[in-house]
CSV table of C-alpha atoms in Angstrom, one decimal:
chain,number,residue,atom,x,y,z
M,43,MET,CA,-0.1,0.0,0.0
M,44,SER,CA,3.0,2.3,-0.6
M,45,GLY,CA,2.3,3.0,-4.3
M,46,PRO,CA,0.4,5.7,-6.0
M,47,PRO,CA,-3.1,4.9,-4.7
M,48,ALA,CA,-1.8,5.1,-1.1
M,49,ARG,CA,-0.1,8.4,-1.7
M,50,ALA,CA,-3.1,9.8,-3.4
M,51,ARG,CA,-5.3,8.8,-0.5
M,52,ALA,CA,-2.8,10.5,1.9
M,53,ARG,CA,-2.9,13.7,-0.1
M,54,VAL,CA,-6.8,13.7,0.0
M,55,ILE,CA,-6.8,13.2,3.7
M,56,ASP,CA,-4.2,15.9,4.2
M,57,SER,CA,-5.9,18.5,2.0
M,58,GLY,CA,-9.3,18.0,3.6
M,59,ARG,CA,-8.0,18.2,7.1
M,60,ALA,CA,-8.3,21.9,7.3
M,61,LEU,CA,-11.8,21.8,5.9
M,62,ARG,CA,-12.8,19.2,8.5
M,63,LEU,CA,-11.4,21.3,11.4
M,64,ARG,CA,-13.3,24.4,10.1
M,65,ALA,CA,-16.5,22.4,9.9
M,66,GLU,CA,-15.9,21.0,13.4
M,67,ALA,CA,-15.1,24.5,14.8
M,68,ALA,CA,-18.3,25.9,13.2
M,69,SER,CA,-20.5,23.2,14.8
M,70,LEU,CA,-19.2,24.1,18.1
M,71,LEU,CA,-20.3,27.7,17.8
M,72,ASP,CA,-23.8,26.7,18.8
M,73,ASP,CA,-22.5,24.6,21.8
M,74,LEU,CA,-23.0,26.7,25.0
M,75,GLY,CA,-20.6,24.6,26.9
M,76,HIS,CA,-17.9,25.1,24.5
M,77,SER,CA,-18.6,28.8,24.3
M,78,VAL,CA,-18.4,29.2,28.1
M,79,ARG,CA,-15.2,27.0,28.3
M,80,THR,CA,-13.3,28.9,25.7
M,81,ARG,CA,-14.8,32.4,25.5
M,82,PHE,CA,-16.3,33.4,28.8
M,83,PRO,CA,-14.1,35.3,31.4
M,84,TYR,CA,-11.9,32.9,33.2
M,85,PRO,CA,-13.7,32.9,36.6
M,86,ILE,CA,-17.0,31.8,35.1
M,87,ALA,CA,-15.4,29.5,32.6
M,88,TYR,CA,-13.4,27.8,35.4
M,89,ARG,CA,-16.6,27.3,37.5
M,90,TRP,CA,-18.6,26.1,34.5
M,91,ARG,CA,-15.9,23.6,33.7
M,92,GLU,CA,-15.9,22.4,37.4
M,93,SER,CA,-19.6,21.8,37.2
M,94,GLU,CA,-19.4,19.9,34.0
M,95,ALA,CA,-16.5,17.7,35.3
M,96,ARG,CA,-18.4,16.9,38.5
M,97,ILE,CA,-21.5,15.9,36.6
M,98,SER,CA,-19.5,13.7,34.3
M,99,ALA,CA,-17.8,12.0,37.3
M,100,GLY,CA,-21.1,11.0,38.9
M,101,ASP,CA,-20.3,12.6,42.1
M,102,ALA,CA,-23.9,13.8,42.9
M,103,GLN,CA,-23.3,15.8,46.0
M,104,ALA,CA,-20.1,17.6,44.6
M,105,ALA,CA,-21.9,18.2,41.2
M,106,TYR,CA,-24.9,19.7,43.0
M,107,ALA,CA,-22.6,22.0,45.0
M,108,ALA,CA,-20.7,22.8,42.0
M,109,ILE,CA,-23.7,23.9,40.1
M,110,LEU,CA,-25.0,26.4,42.9
M,111,ASP,CA,-21.4,27.7,43.4
M,112,THR,CA,-21.2,28.4,39.6
M,113,ALA,CA,-24.6,30.3,39.7
M,114,GLU,CA,-23.5,32.5,42.8
M,115,GLN,CA,-20.1,33.3,41.2
M,116,LEU,CA,-21.8,34.1,37.9
M,117,LEU,CA,-24.0,36.7,39.7
M,118,CYS,CA,-21.1,37.9,41.9
M,119,TYR,CA,-18.9,38.6,38.9
M,120,VAL,CA,-21.5,40.4,36.9
M,121,ALA,CA,-22.4,42.4,40.0
M,122,GLN,CA,-18.9,43.4,40.4
M,123,LEU,CA,-18.9,44.7,36.8
M,124,VAL,CA,-22.1,46.8,37.6
M,125,LEU,CA,-20.6,48.2,40.8
M,126,ALA,CA,-17.4,49.2,39.0
M,127,LEU,CA,-19.1,50.6,35.8
M,128,THR,CA,-21.7,52.5,37.9
M,129,HIS,CA,-19.0,54.0,40.2
M,130,ALA,CA,-17.1,55.2,37.2
M,131,ARG,CA,-20.2,57.1,36.1
M,132,GLN,CA,-20.6,58.4,39.7
M,133,ILE,CA,-23.9,56.5,40.1
M,134,THR,CA,-24.5,54.8,43.5
M,135,LEU,CA,-27.0,52.0,43.6
M,136,GLY,CA,-29.1,51.4,46.7
M,137,ALA,CA,-28.0,47.8,46.8
M,138,VAL,CA,-24.6,49.0,47.8
M,139,THR,CA,-25.8,49.9,51.3
M,140,ALA,CA,-26.6,46.4,52.1
M,141,ILE,CA,-23.3,45.1,50.7
M,142,ARG,CA,-21.4,47.7,52.8
M,143,ASP,CA,-23.1,46.7,55.9
M,144,LYS,CA,-22.3,43.0,55.4
M,145,LEU,CA,-18.7,43.8,54.6
M,146,ALA,CA,-18.4,45.9,57.8
M,147,GLY,CA,-20.1,43.0,59.8
M,148,GLY,CA,-16.8,41.1,59.7
M,149,ARG,CA,-18.2,37.7,59.9
M,150,SER,CA,-20.0,36.8,56.6
M,151,GLY,CA,-19.9,38.8,53.5
M,152,PRO,CA,-22.4,39.5,50.7
M,153,GLY,CA,-24.0,36.4,49.1
M,154,PHE,CA,-26.3,35.3,46.4
M,155,GLY,CA,-29.1,37.6,47.2
M,156,ASP,CA,-27.0,40.7,47.4
M,157,TRP,CA,-25.6,40.2,44.0
M,158,ALA,CA,-29.0,39.5,42.5
M,159,ASN,CA,-30.2,42.7,44.1
M,160,VAL,CA,-27.4,44.7,42.4
M,161,LEU,CA,-28.4,43.3,39.1
M,162,ASN,CA,-32.1,43.7,39.6
M,163,GLU,CA,-31.6,47.3,40.6
M,164,ALA,CA,-29.3,47.8,37.6
M,165,ALA,CA,-32.0,46.4,35.3
M,166,THR,CA,-34.6,48.8,36.4
M,167,SER,CA,-32.5,52.0,37.6
M,168,ARG,CA,-33.7,55.2,35.7
M,169,GLN,CA,-30.1,56.5,36.3
M,170,LEU,CA,-28.9,54.0,33.8
M,171,ASN,CA,-31.5,54.7,31.0
M,172,ASN,CA,-29.5,57.2,29.2
M,173,LEU,CA,-26.2,55.4,28.8
M,174,PRO,CA,-24.2,55.7,25.5
M,175,GLU,CA,-25.2,53.1,23.0
M,176,ALA,CA,-21.9,51.3,23.3
M,177,HIS,CA,-21.7,51.2,27.0
M,178,PRO,CA,-21.3,47.5,28.5
M,179,LEU,CA,-23.9,48.3,31.1
M,180,ASN,CA,-26.6,48.1,28.4
M,181,ASP,CA,-25.9,44.5,27.9
M,182,ILE,CA,-25.3,43.7,31.5
M,183,ARG,CA,-28.6,45.1,32.5
M,184,THR,CA,-30.4,42.4,30.4
M,185,LEU,CA,-29.1,39.5,32.5
M,186,LEU,CA,-32.1,39.3,34.9
M,187,ALA,CA,-34.4,41.5,32.8
M,188,HIS,CA,-36.1,38.3,31.3
M,189,ALA,CA,-38.6,36.2,33.3
M,190,ASP,CA,-36.9,33.0,32.5
M,191,ALA,CA,-33.5,34.1,33.8
M,192,GLU,CA,-35.1,35.7,36.9
M,193,ASN,CA,-37.2,32.5,37.7
M,194,ALA,CA,-34.0,30.5,37.2
M,195,ARG,CA,-32.1,32.9,39.5
M,196,GLN,CA,-34.8,32.6,42.1
M,197,ALA,CA,-34.8,28.8,42.1
M,198,LEU,CA,-31.2,28.5,42.4
M,199,SER,CA,-31.1,31.0,45.2
M,200,GLU,CA,-33.5,28.9,47.1
M,201,ARG,CA,-31.6,25.8,46.6
M,202,ARG,CA,-28.3,27.7,47.8
M,203,ASN,CA,-30.3,29.0,50.9
M,204,ASP,CA,-31.5,25.5,51.6
M,205,GLN,CA,-28.0,24.1,51.4
M,206,ALA,CA,-26.6,26.8,53.7
M,207,HIS,CA,-29.3,26.0,56.3
M,208,LEU,CA,-28.7,22.2,56.1
M,209,ARG,CA,-31.9,21.6,54.3
M,210,ARG,CA,-30.1,19.3,51.9
M,211,VAL,CA,-31.5,17.4,49.1
M,212,ASP,CA,-32.1,13.7,49.9
M,213,PRO,CA,-29.5,11.4,48.0
M,214,ILE,CA,-32.4,9.6,46.2
M,215,ASP,CA,-33.7,13.0,44.9
M,216,LEU,CA,-30.2,14.3,44.0
M,217,PRO,CA,-30.1,13.1,40.4
M,218,HIS,CA,-33.4,14.9,39.5
M,219,ALA,CA,-32.2,17.9,41.5
M,220,ILE,CA,-28.9,18.2,39.6
M,221,ASP,CA,-30.9,18.0,36.2
M,222,VAL,CA,-33.2,20.8,37.3
M,223,ALA,CA,-30.5,23.1,38.8
M,224,PHE,CA,-28.2,22.6,35.9
M,225,ALA,CA,-31.0,23.6,33.5
M,226,ASP,CA,-31.6,26.7,35.5
M,227,LEU,CA,-27.9,27.5,35.5
M,228,THR,CA,-27.9,27.0,31.7
M,229,ARG,CA,-30.7,29.6,31.4
M,230,LEU,CA,-28.8,32.1,33.3
M,231,VAL,CA,-25.5,31.5,31.4
M,232,GLU,CA,-27.5,31.7,28.0
M,233,ARG,CA,-28.7,35.2,29.2
M,234,ALA,CA,-25.1,36.0,30.0
M,235,ARG,CA,-23.7,35.3,26.5
M,236,PHE,CA,-22.7,39.0,26.3
M,237,LEU,CA,-19.8,38.3,28.6
M,238,ALA,CA,-18.0,36.6,25.6
M,239,ASP,CA,-18.0,40.0,24.0
M,240,LEU,CA,-16.7,41.8,27.2
M,241,PRO,CA,-13.3,40.2,27.9
M,242,LEU,CA,-11.5,40.5,31.1
M,243,LEU,CA,-8.0,41.8,30.7
M,244,GLU,CA,-5.0,42.0,33.0
M,245,VAL,CA,-2.7,44.8,32.0
M,246,THR,CA,0.9,43.7,32.6
M,247,ASP,CA,2.9,46.5,31.1
M,248,VAL,CA,2.2,50.1,29.8
M,249,ARG,CA,4.7,52.2,27.9
M,250,TRP,CA,3.5,55.8,27.0
M,251,ASP,CA,4.8,57.6,24.1
M,252,ALA,CA,4.4,61.4,24.8
M,253,PHE,CA,5.1,62.4,21.2
M,254,ALA,CA,2.6,59.8,19.6
M,255,ARG,CA,0.2,60.4,22.4
M,256,SER,CA,-0.5,56.7,22.7
M,257,ALA,CA,0.5,53.8,24.9
M,258,ARG,CA,1.7,50.5,24.0
M,259,VAL,CA,0.0,48.1,26.3
M,260,GLU,CA,0.7,44.4,27.1
M,261,TYR,CA,-2.2,42.6,28.6
M,262,ARG,CA,-3.5,39.0,29.1
M,263,GLU,CA,-7.0,38.3,28.0
M,264,LEU,CA,-8.4,36.1,30.7
M,265,ALA,CA,-10.8,34.1,28.5
M,266,GLY,CA,-11.5,30.4,28.9
M,267,ASP,CA,-11.0,28.0,31.8
M,268,HIS,CA,-7.4,28.3,32.4
M,269,PRO,CA,-5.4,31.3,33.7
M,270,VAL,CA,-2.2,30.7,31.7
M,271,VAL,CA,-2.7,32.7,28.6
M,272,PRO,CA,-0.4,34.4,26.1
M,273,THR,CA,0.6,38.1,26.5
M,274,ARG,CA,-0.8,40.3,23.8
M,275,THR,CA,-0.2,43.9,22.7
M,276,MET,CA,-2.4,46.8,21.7
M,277,THR,CA,-2.2,50.6,21.6
M,278,SER,CA,-4.4,52.9,23.7
M,279,PRO,CA,-5.0,56.7,23.7
M,280,SER,CA,-5.0,56.6,27.5
M,281,ASN,CA,-2.0,57.3,29.7
M,282,ASP,CA,-3.7,56.5,32.9
M,283,LEU,CA,-3.8,52.6,32.7
M,284,GLU,CA,-2.6,50.7,35.7
M,285,THR,CA,-0.1,47.8,35.4
M,286,GLY,CA,-1.3,44.9,37.3
M,287,SER,CA,-5.0,45.9,37.3
M,288,LEU,CA,-8.0,44.2,35.7
M,289,TYR,CA,-10.0,45.9,33.0
M,290,LEU,CA,-13.1,45.2,31.2
M,291,ARG,CA,-12.8,45.8,27.4
M,292,ASP,CA,-16.2,46.7,25.7
M,293,THR,CA,-17.2,46.2,22.1
M,294,TYR,CA,-15.7,49.4,20.9
M,295,GLY,CA,-12.4,48.7,22.5
M,296,SER,CA,-12.5,50.9,25.4
M,297,LEU,CA,-11.0,49.8,28.7
M,298,HIS,CA,-13.0,50.1,32.0
M,299,LEU,CA,-11.0,49.8,35.4
M,300,LEU,CA,-12.3,47.1,37.7
M,301,ARG,CA,-10.1,47.7,40.7
M,302,PRO,CA,-10.9,47.5,43.6
M,303,PHE,CA,-14.1,45.5,42.9
M,304,LEU,CA,-12.1,42.8,41.3
M,305,ILE,CA,-8.5,42.2,41.8
M,306,GLY,CA,-6.3,39.5,40.0
M,307,ARG,CA,-3.3,38.0,41.8
M,308,ASP,CA,-1.6,34.7,42.8
M,309,CYS,CA,-3.7,33.0,45.5
M,310,PRO,CA,-1.6,32.6,48.6
M,311,ILE,CA,-3.2,29.2,49.3
M,312,CYS,CA,-3.2,27.4,46.0
M,313,ARG,CA,-0.6,29.5,44.2
M,314,THR,CA,-2.9,29.9,41.3
M,315,TRP,CA,-3.6,33.1,39.5
M,316,SER,CA,-7.2,34.0,40.6
M,317,THR,CA,-9.7,36.7,40.7
M,318,PHE,CA,-10.6,38.3,44.1
M,319,HIS,CA,-13.5,40.6,45.4
M,320,ALA,CA,-13.9,42.0,49.0
M,321,GLU,CA,-15.7,39.7,51.2
M,322,ARG,CA,-15.2,41.2,54.7
M,323,VAL,CA,-13.8,44.2,56.2
M,324,PRO,CA,-12.9,43.3,59.9
M,325,LYS,CA,-11.1,45.9,62.0
M,326,GLY,CA,-7.8,46.7,60.6
M,327,ALA,CA,-8.0,44.5,57.4
M,328,VAL,CA,-9.8,43.6,54.2
M,329,VAL,CA,-10.4,40.0,53.4
M,330,PHE,CA,-10.7,39.1,49.7
M,331,LYS,CA,-12.3,36.0,48.3
M,332,SER,CA,-11.6,34.1,45.1
M,333,LEU,CA,-14.3,33.7,42.5
M,334,GLU,CA,-12.7,30.4,41.3
M,335,HIS,CA,-12.2,28.4,44.5
M,336,GLY,CA,-13.3,30.4,47.5
M,337,HIS,CA,-9.9,30.8,49.0
M,338,THR,CA,-9.2,34.0,50.9
M,339,TRP,CA,-6.2,36.4,51.6
M,340,GLU,CA,-6.2,39.3,54.0
M,341,ASP,CA,-4.7,42.7,53.2
M,342,THR,CA,-3.8,44.5,56.4
M,343,SER,CA,-2.2,47.5,54.7
M,344,PRO,CA,-3.8,50.9,55.4
M,345,GLY,CA,-4.4,51.4,51.8
M,346,ALA,CA,-6.7,48.6,51.4
M,347,ARG,CA,-9.6,50.1,53.5
M,348,ARG,CA,-9.0,53.5,52.1
M,349,LEU,CA,-9.3,52.3,48.6
M,350,LEU,CA,-12.6,50.5,49.5
M,351,SER,CA,-13.7,53.9,51.1
M,352,HIS,CA,-13.1,55.7,47.8
M,353,VAL,CA,-15.7,53.6,46.2
M,354,GLY,CA,-18.4,53.4,48.9
M,355,LEU,CA,-17.8,49.9,50.3
M,356,VAL,CA,-16.5,51.1,53.6
């Protein structure tokens, strides 16, 4: 089989390989799971992958917990975007008061209900009705604006509350509970598809050219379910970008600072690059919690509390 027919067959297979790969890639565009794992911001993609892996492994208790964790962290992530973007426009939402009180309590931080309140208020706030057409809040406000997503959110919130108060699902009922909860999570994620168009960036270096009036920016686009991604470059007309900070890039290419609502850094516990938000503000410190795995780190520097006070969280 080493003669002309074999060589011809090899050429046909080789020439068709690119076409087959393109067809396969095109078929995956309609696969929500593939889109989340490859194009959603890292904290959400990571949590989604964890849910799928737990379901596939057949560990019912772990799978059910992972689904509820993913739902809560999805709302938390989007709520942090809302808080950062509204603060940048000098708009204060009423839901911030409850979050500030819980942060100051020092025992348990904001949770599922608080993030949902931020998103529900953003969806109905008149202060946000006249945003520029390209502003990312216009998409973000739609997450819970539809009845199916809000119903799914309420159902998942009730399940999360039952888990927290030890009203656990009977093992016999767990397979059905997993199916229903994952279906609700899928509805929420479907409504959050806009996240694929609002990438999370970590700026790693900025070099300002005073004569060209532009900056050469090195950054990592934290898309997909792994934090190790290549460094890319772009130009920006802004000279106030922060090295080491996280930004949201909108569909027009503008960058929106997310610090201190979201902070990216290596986790001191698992040593993995992670995304953190403020969870508690006990006396003399700020405790940040990871969206990906729930690990915490404590910042006792005076600047940590002062920074949160600048944005109304203390």
